[in-house]
Amino acid sequence: MNDQEPEFDAVLLAGGRARRLGGADKPGVTVGGRSLIARVAAAAAGAGRLVVVGPARPELPHAVTVREDPPGAGPVPALRAGLAEVRAPWAVLLAADLPFLGFAEVTGLRRRARTGTGAVLVDDGGREQWLAGCWRTDVLRAALAGYQGASLHGLLSPLDPVRLATPAGERAPWLDCDTPEAVERARRLAGRAGRTVVTAEHGPRPARRGGMIVLEDWLEVACRELGLKASDVDRDLVLDLARDVAHGVARPAAPLTAYLLGLAVGRGEPARDAAARITELAEGWAADPDPV
């Protein structure tokens, strides 16, 4: 978080009874080495507040935890409890069992929502996924205040949200983990991700080995996950900077310095100017074994 007013808070519904999973702790189920709720929380990176409606989660120590009354009463009471903790003008509403929902989809929802009252993800059949959306906080509060029903569809559909469709594929962002079979499938797909490269134009293709080809593939996939454009990344500039710092200072300083460059660029400093200054500093560091 920064000193500026956050644009959005995120509400994660994580208090269901998970009957189809035999009453297991569904948000705590691991897929690809991380719990489901941790994966969804990562998709909502940048939220001013992360509100978890359900039991406290040790993997999310900074989250605000609340419970619906009574626990397990359903998504509408859970939303009502979570929304009471929202402070930002926009609220991202997410289920805690969406292993392949990414930062790119949440960013897309937030951008689409600005044109109206909110935005909701739709699956490949055109069905709204009410537990993957972004809403104006005041509109959502007003709708809840006068709503006596029990379904999210009945609550949210009259708000006429913008619909966001995304490419389907095997790792579709709306896939949930309601059953043991769904969990196992998600684990298989997550395990396969390390051996597959996904491109926007051509879909999955086998990962290729060898130097810059693998690097280009990784850059493309990482940018898609973060909602960025690979064309906006000056790859050679960053690699040259990391090389100079690794040689002039120490190898562990290279990734940290690349991160600092990103912070400076995010603050508005031209990338090449910042990189030139850091390179000069690293060269001077190498020349002076005991810098002041």
Short mmCIF file of C-alpha atoms in Angstrom, two decimals, residues 20-144:
data_model
loop_
_atom_site.label_atom_id
_atom_site.label_comp_id
_atom_site.label_asym_id
_atom_site.label_seq_id
_atom_site.Cartn_x
_atom_site.Cartn_y
_atom_site.Cartn_z
CA ARG A 20 -18.99 -31.39 -2.22
CA LEU A 21 -15.43 -31.58 -0.86
CA GLY A 22 -16.57 -33.48 2.20
CA GLY A 23 -16.40 -30.38 4.39
CA ALA A 24 -12.68 -29.86 3.74
CA ASP A 25 -11.00 -26.48 4.15
CA LYS A 26 -11.45 -25.60 0.49
CA PRO A 27 -9.60 -22.23 0.51
CA GLY A 28 -6.62 -23.99 2.09
CA VAL A 29 -6.40 -26.68 -0.57
CA THR A 30 -3.09 -26.40 -2.39
CA VAL A 31 -2.73 -26.17 -6.16
CA GLY A 32 0.68 -25.65 -7.70
CA GLY A 33 2.30 -25.34 -4.27
CA ARG A 34 0.01 -22.54 -3.02
CA SER A 35 -3.34 -22.53 -1.28
CA LEU A 36 -6.34 -21.57 -3.39
CA ILE A 37 -6.98 -18.46 -1.32
CA ALA A 38 -3.34 -17.35 -1.65
CA ARG A 39 -3.59 -17.68 -5.42
CA VAL A 40 -6.78 -15.59 -5.52
CA ALA A 41 -5.28 -13.00 -3.17
CA ALA A 42 -2.31 -12.66 -5.54
CA ALA A 43 -4.74 -11.95 -8.39
CA ALA A 44 -6.06 -9.02 -6.35
CA ALA A 45 -2.62 -7.52 -5.78
CA GLY A 46 -2.79 -3.77 -5.30
CA ALA A 47 -5.93 -3.80 -3.19
CA GLY A 48 -5.94 -1.26 -0.40
CA ARG A 49 -7.59 -3.80 1.87
CA LEU A 50 -7.84 -7.54 1.49
CA VAL A 51 -11.00 -8.65 3.29
CA VAL A 52 -11.42 -12.38 3.87
CA VAL A 53 -14.90 -13.55 4.84
CA GLY A 54 -14.20 -16.78 6.63
CA PRO A 55 -11.70 -18.21 9.11
CA ALA A 56 -8.39 -16.41 9.60
CA ARG A 57 -5.79 -17.49 7.06
CA PRO A 58 -2.17 -17.77 8.29
CA GLU A 59 -0.92 -17.37 4.71
CA LEU A 60 -2.59 -13.94 4.55
CA PRO A 61 -1.44 -12.29 7.79
CA HIS A 62 -2.34 -8.76 6.65
CA ALA A 63 -5.90 -9.56 5.61
CA VAL A 64 -8.92 -8.22 7.47
CA THR A 65 -10.91 -11.27 8.59
CA VAL A 66 -14.67 -11.21 9.22
CA ARG A 67 -17.41 -13.82 9.40
CA GLU A 68 -20.95 -13.83 8.08
CA ASP A 69 -23.71 -14.36 10.64
CA PRO A 70 -24.24 -17.22 11.01
CA PRO A 71 -21.08 -18.75 9.50
CA GLY A 72 -21.87 -20.59 6.29
CA ALA A 73 -25.13 -18.66 5.76
CA GLY A 74 -24.40 -18.13 2.06
CA PRO A 75 -22.79 -15.66 -0.35
CA VAL A 76 -25.17 -12.74 0.23
CA PRO A 77 -24.65 -12.56 4.02
CA ALA A 78 -20.93 -13.13 3.39
CA LEU A 79 -20.82 -10.25 0.94
CA ARG A 80 -22.71 -8.04 3.38
CA ALA A 81 -20.14 -8.80 6.11
CA GLY A 82 -17.18 -8.26 3.80
CA LEU A 83 -18.49 -5.06 2.28
CA ALA A 84 -18.78 -3.52 5.74
CA GLU A 85 -14.96 -3.54 5.84
CA VAL A 86 -14.46 -1.95 2.42
CA ARG A 87 -13.15 1.62 2.42
CA ALA A 88 -12.25 2.14 -1.24
CA PRO A 89 -14.64 3.41 -3.94
CA TRP A 90 -14.44 0.08 -5.81
CA ALA A 91 -14.84 -3.43 -4.45
CA VAL A 92 -13.46 -6.52 -6.19
CA LEU A 93 -15.54 -9.56 -5.23
CA LEU A 94 -13.90 -12.96 -5.66
CA ALA A 95 -14.47 -16.56 -4.66
CA ALA A 96 -11.54 -18.13 -2.84
CA ASP A 97 -11.41 -21.25 -5.01
CA LEU A 98 -10.39 -19.96 -8.44
CA PRO A 99 -6.88 -21.35 -9.00
CA PHE A 100 -6.35 -19.85 -12.46
CA LEU A 101 -7.82 -16.41 -11.95
CA GLY A 102 -4.94 -14.01 -12.53
CA PHE A 103 -3.97 -10.42 -12.03
CA ALA A 104 -4.74 -9.76 -15.70
CA GLU A 105 -8.40 -10.78 -15.30
CA VAL A 106 -8.87 -8.71 -12.14
CA THR A 107 -7.26 -5.74 -13.87
CA GLY A 108 -9.58 -6.24 -16.84
CA LEU A 109 -12.60 -6.29 -14.55
CA ARG A 110 -11.50 -3.09 -12.85
CA ARG A 111 -11.01 -1.30 -16.16
CA ARG A 112 -14.34 -2.44 -17.57
CA ALA A 113 -16.19 -1.53 -14.39
CA ARG A 114 -15.27 2.14 -14.77
CA THR A 115 -17.73 2.49 -17.62
CA GLY A 116 -20.75 1.65 -15.45
CA THR A 117 -21.79 0.21 -12.12
CA GLY A 118 -19.53 -2.82 -12.30
CA ALA A 119 -18.13 -5.66 -14.35
CA VAL A 120 -18.41 -9.42 -14.13
CA LEU A 121 -16.46 -12.29 -15.68
CA VAL A 122 -18.36 -14.54 -18.07
CA ASP A 123 -17.39 -18.09 -18.98
CA ASP A 124 -17.12 -19.63 -22.44
CA GLY A 125 -20.86 -20.33 -22.39
CA GLY A 126 -21.70 -16.67 -21.72
CA ARG A 127 -22.75 -17.29 -18.12
CA GLU A 128 -21.97 -14.61 -15.56
CA GLN A 129 -19.56 -15.63 -12.82
CA TRP A 130 -20.91 -13.55 -9.96
CA LEU A 131 -18.00 -14.43 -7.71
CA ALA A 132 -15.53 -12.79 -10.06
CA GLY A 133 -16.43 -9.13 -10.46
CA CYS A 134 -15.71 -5.51 -9.63
CA TRP A 135 -18.35 -3.06 -8.39
CA ARG A 136 -18.85 0.51 -7.29
CA THR A 137 -18.89 0.24 -3.53
CA ASP A 138 -21.74 2.70 -3.02
CA VAL A 139 -23.90 0.98 -5.65
CA LEU A 140 -23.27 -2.41 -4.08
CA ARG A 141 -24.13 -1.14 -0.61
CA ALA A 142 -27.38 0.40 -1.86
CA ALA A 143 -28.33 -2.85 -3.61
CA LEU A 144 -27.65 -4.90 -0.49
#
